[in-house]
mmCIF file of C-alpha atoms in Angstrom:
data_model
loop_
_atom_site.group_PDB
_atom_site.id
_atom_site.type_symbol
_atom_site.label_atom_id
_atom_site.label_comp_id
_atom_site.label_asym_id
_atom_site.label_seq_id
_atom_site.Cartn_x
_atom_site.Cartn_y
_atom_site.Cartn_z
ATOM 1 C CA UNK A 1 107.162 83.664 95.899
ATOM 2 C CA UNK A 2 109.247 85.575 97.461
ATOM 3 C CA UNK A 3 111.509 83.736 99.954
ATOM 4 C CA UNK A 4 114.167 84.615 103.193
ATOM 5 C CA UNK A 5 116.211 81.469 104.182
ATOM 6 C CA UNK A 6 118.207 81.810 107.138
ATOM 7 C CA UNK A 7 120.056 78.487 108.465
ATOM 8 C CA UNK A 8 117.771 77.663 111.921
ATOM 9 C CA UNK A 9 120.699 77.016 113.919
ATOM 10 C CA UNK A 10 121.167 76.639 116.726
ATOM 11 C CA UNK A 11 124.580 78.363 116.479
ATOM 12 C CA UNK A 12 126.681 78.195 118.994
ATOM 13 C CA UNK A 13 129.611 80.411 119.936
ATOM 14 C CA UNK A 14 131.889 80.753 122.799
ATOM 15 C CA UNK A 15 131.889 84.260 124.648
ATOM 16 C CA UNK A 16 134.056 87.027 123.628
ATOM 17 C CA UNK A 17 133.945 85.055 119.720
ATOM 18 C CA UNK A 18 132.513 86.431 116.356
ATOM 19 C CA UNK A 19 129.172 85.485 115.644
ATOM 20 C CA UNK A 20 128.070 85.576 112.305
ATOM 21 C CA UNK A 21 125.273 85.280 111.054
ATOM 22 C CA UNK A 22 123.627 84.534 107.327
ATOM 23 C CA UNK A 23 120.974 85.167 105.115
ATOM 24 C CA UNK A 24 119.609 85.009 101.372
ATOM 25 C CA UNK A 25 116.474 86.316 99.719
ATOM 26 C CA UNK A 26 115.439 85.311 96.195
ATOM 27 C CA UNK A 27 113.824 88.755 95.355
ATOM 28 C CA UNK A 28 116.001 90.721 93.396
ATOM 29 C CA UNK A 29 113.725 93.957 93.470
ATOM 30 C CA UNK A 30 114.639 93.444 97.379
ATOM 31 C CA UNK A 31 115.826 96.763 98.481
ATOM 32 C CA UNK A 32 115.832 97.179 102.337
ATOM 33 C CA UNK A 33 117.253 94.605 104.684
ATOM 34 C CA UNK A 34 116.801 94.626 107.733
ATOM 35 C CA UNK A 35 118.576 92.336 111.397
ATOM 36 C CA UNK A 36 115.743 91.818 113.947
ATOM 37 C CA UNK A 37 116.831 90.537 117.693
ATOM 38 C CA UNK A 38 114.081 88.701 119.348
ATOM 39 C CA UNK A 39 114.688 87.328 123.095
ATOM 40 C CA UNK A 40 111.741 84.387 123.729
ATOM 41 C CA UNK A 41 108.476 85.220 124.557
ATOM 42 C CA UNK A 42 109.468 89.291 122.987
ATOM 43 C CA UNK A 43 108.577 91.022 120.330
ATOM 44 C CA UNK A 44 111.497 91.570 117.849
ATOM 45 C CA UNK A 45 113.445 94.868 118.391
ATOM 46 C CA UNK A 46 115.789 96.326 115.529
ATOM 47 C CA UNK A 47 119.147 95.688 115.434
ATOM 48 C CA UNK A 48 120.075 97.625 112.153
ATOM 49 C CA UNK A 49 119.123 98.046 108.674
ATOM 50 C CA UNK A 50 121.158 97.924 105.289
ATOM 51 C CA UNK A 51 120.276 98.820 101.981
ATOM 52 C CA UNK A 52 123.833 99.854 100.001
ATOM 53 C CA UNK A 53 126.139 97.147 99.292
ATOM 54 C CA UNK A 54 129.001 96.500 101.561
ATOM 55 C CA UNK A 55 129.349 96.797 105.270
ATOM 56 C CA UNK A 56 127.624 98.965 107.780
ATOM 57 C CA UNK A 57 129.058 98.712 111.154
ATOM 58 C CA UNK A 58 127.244 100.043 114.537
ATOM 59 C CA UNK A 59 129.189 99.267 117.851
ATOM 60 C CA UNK A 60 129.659 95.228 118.168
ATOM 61 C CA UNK A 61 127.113 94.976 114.969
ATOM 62 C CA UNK A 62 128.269 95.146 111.129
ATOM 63 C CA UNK A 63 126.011 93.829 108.701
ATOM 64 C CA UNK A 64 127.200 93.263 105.468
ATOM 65 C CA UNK A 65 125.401 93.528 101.546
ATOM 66 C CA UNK A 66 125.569 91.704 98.248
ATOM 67 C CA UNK A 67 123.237 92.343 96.129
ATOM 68 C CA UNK A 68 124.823 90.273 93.537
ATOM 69 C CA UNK A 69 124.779 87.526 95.415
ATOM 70 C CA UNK A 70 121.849 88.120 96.737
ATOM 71 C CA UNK A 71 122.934 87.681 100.661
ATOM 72 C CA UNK A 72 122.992 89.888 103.553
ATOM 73 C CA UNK A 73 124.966 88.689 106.843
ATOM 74 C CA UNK A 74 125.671 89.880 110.494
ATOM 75 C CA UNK A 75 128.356 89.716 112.760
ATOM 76 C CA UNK A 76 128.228 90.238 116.320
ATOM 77 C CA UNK A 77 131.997 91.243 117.361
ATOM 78 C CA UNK A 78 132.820 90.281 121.166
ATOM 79 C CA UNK A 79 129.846 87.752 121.906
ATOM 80 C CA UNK A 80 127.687 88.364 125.116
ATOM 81 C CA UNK A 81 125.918 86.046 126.891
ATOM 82 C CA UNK A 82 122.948 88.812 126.532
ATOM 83 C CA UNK A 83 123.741 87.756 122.440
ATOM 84 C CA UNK A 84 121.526 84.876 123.090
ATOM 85 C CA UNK A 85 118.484 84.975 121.200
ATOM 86 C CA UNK A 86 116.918 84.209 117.841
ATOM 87 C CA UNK A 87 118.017 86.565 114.832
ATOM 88 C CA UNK A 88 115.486 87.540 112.651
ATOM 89 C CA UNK A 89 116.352 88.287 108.965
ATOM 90 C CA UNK A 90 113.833 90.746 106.602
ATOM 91 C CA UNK A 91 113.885 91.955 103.581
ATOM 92 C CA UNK A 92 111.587 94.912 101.779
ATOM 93 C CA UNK A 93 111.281 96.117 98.311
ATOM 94 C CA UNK A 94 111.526 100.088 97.354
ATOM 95 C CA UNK A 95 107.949 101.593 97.812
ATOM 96 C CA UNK A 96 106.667 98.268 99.278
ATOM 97 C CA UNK A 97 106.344 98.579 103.195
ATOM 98 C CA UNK A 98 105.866 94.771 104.194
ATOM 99 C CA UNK A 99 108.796 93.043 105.145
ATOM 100 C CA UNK A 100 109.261 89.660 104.456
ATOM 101 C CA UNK A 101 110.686 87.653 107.484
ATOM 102 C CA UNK A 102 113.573 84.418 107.535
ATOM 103 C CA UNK A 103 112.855 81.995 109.838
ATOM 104 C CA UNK A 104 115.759 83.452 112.279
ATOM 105 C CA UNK A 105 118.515 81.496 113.327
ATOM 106 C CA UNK A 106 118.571 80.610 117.084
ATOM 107 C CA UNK A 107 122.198 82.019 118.386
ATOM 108 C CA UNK A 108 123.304 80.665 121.987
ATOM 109 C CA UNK A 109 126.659 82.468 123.532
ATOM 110 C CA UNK A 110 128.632 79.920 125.530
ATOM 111 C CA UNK A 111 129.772 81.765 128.975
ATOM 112 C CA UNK B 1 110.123 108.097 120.333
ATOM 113 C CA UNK B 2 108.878 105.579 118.173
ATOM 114 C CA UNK B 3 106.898 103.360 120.684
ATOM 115 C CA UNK B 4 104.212 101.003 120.346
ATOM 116 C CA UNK B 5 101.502 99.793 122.853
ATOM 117 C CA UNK B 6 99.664 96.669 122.532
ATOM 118 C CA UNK B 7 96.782 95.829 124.974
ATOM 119 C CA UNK B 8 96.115 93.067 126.629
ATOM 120 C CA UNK B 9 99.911 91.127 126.834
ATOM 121 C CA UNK B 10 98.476 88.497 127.331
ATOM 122 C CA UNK B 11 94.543 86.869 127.200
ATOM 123 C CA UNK B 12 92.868 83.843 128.151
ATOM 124 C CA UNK B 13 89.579 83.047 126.382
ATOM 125 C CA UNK B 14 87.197 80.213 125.527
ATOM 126 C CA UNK B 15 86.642 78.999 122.705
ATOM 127 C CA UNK B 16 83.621 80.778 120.413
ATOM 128 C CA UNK B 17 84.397 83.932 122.353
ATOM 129 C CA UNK B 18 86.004 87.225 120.897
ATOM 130 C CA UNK B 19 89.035 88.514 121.472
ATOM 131 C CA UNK B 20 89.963 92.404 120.901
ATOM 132 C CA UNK B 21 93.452 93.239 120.703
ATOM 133 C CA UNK B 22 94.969 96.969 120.363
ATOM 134 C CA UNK B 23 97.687 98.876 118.908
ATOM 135 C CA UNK B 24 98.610 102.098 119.333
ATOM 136 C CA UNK B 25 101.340 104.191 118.242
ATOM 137 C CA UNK B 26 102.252 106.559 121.489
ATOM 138 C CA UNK B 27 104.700 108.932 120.105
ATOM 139 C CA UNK B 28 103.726 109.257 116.055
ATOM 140 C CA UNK B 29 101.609 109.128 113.865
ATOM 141 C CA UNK B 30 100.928 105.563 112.042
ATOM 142 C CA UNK B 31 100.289 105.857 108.466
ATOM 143 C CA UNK B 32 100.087 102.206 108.099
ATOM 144 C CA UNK B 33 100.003 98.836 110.630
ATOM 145 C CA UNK B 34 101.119 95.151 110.439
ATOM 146 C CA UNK B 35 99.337 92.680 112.183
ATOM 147 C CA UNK B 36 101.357 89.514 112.826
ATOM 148 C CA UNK B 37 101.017 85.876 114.588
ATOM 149 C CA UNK B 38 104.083 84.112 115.786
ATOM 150 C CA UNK B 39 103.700 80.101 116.789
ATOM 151 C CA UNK B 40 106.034 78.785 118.771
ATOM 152 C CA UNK B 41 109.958 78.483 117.157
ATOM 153 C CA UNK B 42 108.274 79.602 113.730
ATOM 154 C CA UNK B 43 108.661 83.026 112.287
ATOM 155 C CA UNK B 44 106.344 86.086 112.328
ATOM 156 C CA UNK B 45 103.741 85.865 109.302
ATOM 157 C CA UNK B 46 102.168 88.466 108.604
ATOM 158 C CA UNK B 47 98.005 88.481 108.648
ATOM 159 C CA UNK B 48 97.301 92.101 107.078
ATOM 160 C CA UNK B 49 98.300 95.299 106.367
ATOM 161 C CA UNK B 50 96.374 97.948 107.329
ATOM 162 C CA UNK B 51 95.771 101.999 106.308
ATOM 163 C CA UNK B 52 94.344 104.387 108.072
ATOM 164 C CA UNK B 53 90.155 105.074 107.015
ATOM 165 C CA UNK B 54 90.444 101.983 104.745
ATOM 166 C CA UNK B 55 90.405 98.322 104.938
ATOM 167 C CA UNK B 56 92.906 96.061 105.467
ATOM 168 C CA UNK B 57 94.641 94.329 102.953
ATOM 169 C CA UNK B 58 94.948 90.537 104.116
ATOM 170 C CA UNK B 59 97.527 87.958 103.195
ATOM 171 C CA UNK B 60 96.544 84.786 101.660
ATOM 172 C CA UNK B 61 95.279 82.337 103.404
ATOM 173 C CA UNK B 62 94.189 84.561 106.550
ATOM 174 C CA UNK B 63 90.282 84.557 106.729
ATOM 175 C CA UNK B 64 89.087 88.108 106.810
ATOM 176 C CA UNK B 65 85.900 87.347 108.243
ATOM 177 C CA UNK B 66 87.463 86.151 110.982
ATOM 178 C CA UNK B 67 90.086 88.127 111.853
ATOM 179 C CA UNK B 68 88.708 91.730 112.088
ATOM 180 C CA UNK B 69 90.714 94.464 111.646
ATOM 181 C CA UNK B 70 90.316 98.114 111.692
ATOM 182 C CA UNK B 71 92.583 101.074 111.630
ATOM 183 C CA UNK B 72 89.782 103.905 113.068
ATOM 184 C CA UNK B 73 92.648 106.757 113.785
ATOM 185 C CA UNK B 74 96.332 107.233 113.008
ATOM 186 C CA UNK B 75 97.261 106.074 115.913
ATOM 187 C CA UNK B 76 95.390 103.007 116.951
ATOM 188 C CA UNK B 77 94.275 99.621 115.016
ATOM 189 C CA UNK B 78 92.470 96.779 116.546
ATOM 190 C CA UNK B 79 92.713 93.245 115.444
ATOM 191 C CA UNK B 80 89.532 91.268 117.028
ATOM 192 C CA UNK B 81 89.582 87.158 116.934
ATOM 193 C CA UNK B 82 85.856 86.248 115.946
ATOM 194 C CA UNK B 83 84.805 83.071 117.414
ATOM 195 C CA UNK B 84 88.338 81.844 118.422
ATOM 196 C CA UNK B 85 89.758 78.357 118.601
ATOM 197 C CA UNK B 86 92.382 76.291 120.527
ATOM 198 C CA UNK B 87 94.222 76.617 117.380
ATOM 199 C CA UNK B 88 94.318 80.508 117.060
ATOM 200 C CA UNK B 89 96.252 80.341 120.137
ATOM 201 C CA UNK B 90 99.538 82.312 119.153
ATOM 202 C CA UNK B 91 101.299 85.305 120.239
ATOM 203 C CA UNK B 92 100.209 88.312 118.295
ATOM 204 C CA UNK B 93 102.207 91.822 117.458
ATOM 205 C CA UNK B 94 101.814 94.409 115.932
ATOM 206 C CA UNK B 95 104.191 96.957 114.013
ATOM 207 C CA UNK B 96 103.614 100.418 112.784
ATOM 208 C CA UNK B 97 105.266 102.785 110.453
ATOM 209 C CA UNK B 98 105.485 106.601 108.818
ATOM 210 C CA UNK B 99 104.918 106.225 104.994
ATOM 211 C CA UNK B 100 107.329 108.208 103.432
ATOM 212 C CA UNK B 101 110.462 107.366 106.060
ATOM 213 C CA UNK B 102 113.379 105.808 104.168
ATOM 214 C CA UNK B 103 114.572 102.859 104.558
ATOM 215 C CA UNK B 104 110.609 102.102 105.645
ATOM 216 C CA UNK B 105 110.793 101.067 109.122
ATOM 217 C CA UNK B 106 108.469 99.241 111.011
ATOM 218 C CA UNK B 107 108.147 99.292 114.841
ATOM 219 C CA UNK B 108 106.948 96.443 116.552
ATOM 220 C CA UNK B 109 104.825 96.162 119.979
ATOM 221 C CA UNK B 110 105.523 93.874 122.804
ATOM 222 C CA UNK B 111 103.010 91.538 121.528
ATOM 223 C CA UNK B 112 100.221 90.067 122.822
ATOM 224 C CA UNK B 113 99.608 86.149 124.014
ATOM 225 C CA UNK B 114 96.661 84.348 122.922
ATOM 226 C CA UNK B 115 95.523 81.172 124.798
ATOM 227 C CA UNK B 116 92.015 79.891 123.510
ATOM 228 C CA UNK B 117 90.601 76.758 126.377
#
């Protein structure tokens, strides 16, 4: 079975903080991860995707690898209010195009 | 580019009535779509996977009989809801995606809101 565990939150952080965000997978044929933002009552939109080990960064965004340790985290740099949403963690293997969704972790920016 | 239509947003339908809900890809060509259902402060699970000219492949537990899908044209799937219940009420999206892109990425409609009375 294979499983995404993200801690459901909520998380709270005060504007203009670091938010960071975690998540594990037990699969470890798990190849493509990938940071879904999803505002209530929306669809999820892509944040970024990771699949090398260490940190990719993209504006306020860096997500960061460990294969080894079989976690994958994000960090939001310079909280918004507009930060406020539930983060959606997924995870695919190579040649497999399902992705296997967390639970998301409810993230509230304090103005 | 990369933009995917779902139609209706949003239904309202009594219960043992069908529902028909569509996908399209606008922009590119869909090798494959997802059909998900989302509850309320739950995650998306995904129902079935679907190929273009073949039948979908659905996950356990989701009853194919009653959740129809098919995936005529590389651009548009349709998921009907046979005889619906209260308790298929959910909010349903759809993603689609190019086989061969790498990292395989999936692109997600705005979803579409099923209320069953």
């Amino acid at each position: 079975q294979k499983e995404v565990e993200q801690n459901s939150g909520p998380l709270s952080v005060p504007e203009g903080a670091i938010a960071s965000l975690n998540c594990t997978y037990s699969d470890r044929g798990s190849q493509s991860f990938f940071w879904y933002r999803q505002y209530s009552g929306k669809s999820p939109e892509l944040i970024m995707f990771i699949y090398s080990n260490g940190d990719k960064e993209d504006g306020r965004f860096t997500a960061q690898l460990n294969k080894a340790s079989q976690y994958v985290s994000l960090l939001i740099r310079d909280s918004q209010p507009s930060d406020s949403a539930t983060y959606l963690c997924a995870v695919s293997n190579f040649g497999n195009e399902k992705l296997t969704f967390g639970t998301g972790t409810r993230l509230t920016i304090i103005p | 580019g990369a933009v995917v239509s779902q139609h209706p947003s949003w239904v309202i339908c009594k219960s043992g009535t069908s529902v028909k809900i569509e996908c399209r890809s606008l922009d590119f060509q869909a090798t494959t779509m997802f059909w998900y259902r989302q509850f309320p402060k739950q995650s998306l699970m995904l129902m079935a996977t679907s190929n273009e000219g073949s039948k979908a492949t659905y996950e356990q537990g989701v009853e194919k009989d009653k959740f129809l899908i098919n995936h005529a044209s590389l651009t548009l799937s349709t998921l009907t809801v046979t005889s619906a219940h209260p308790e298929d009420s959910s909010f349903y999206i759809c993603s689609a995606g190019r086989r061969g892109q790498r990292p395989y990425e999936q692109y997600f409609g705005p979803g579409t809101r099923l209320t069953v009375t």
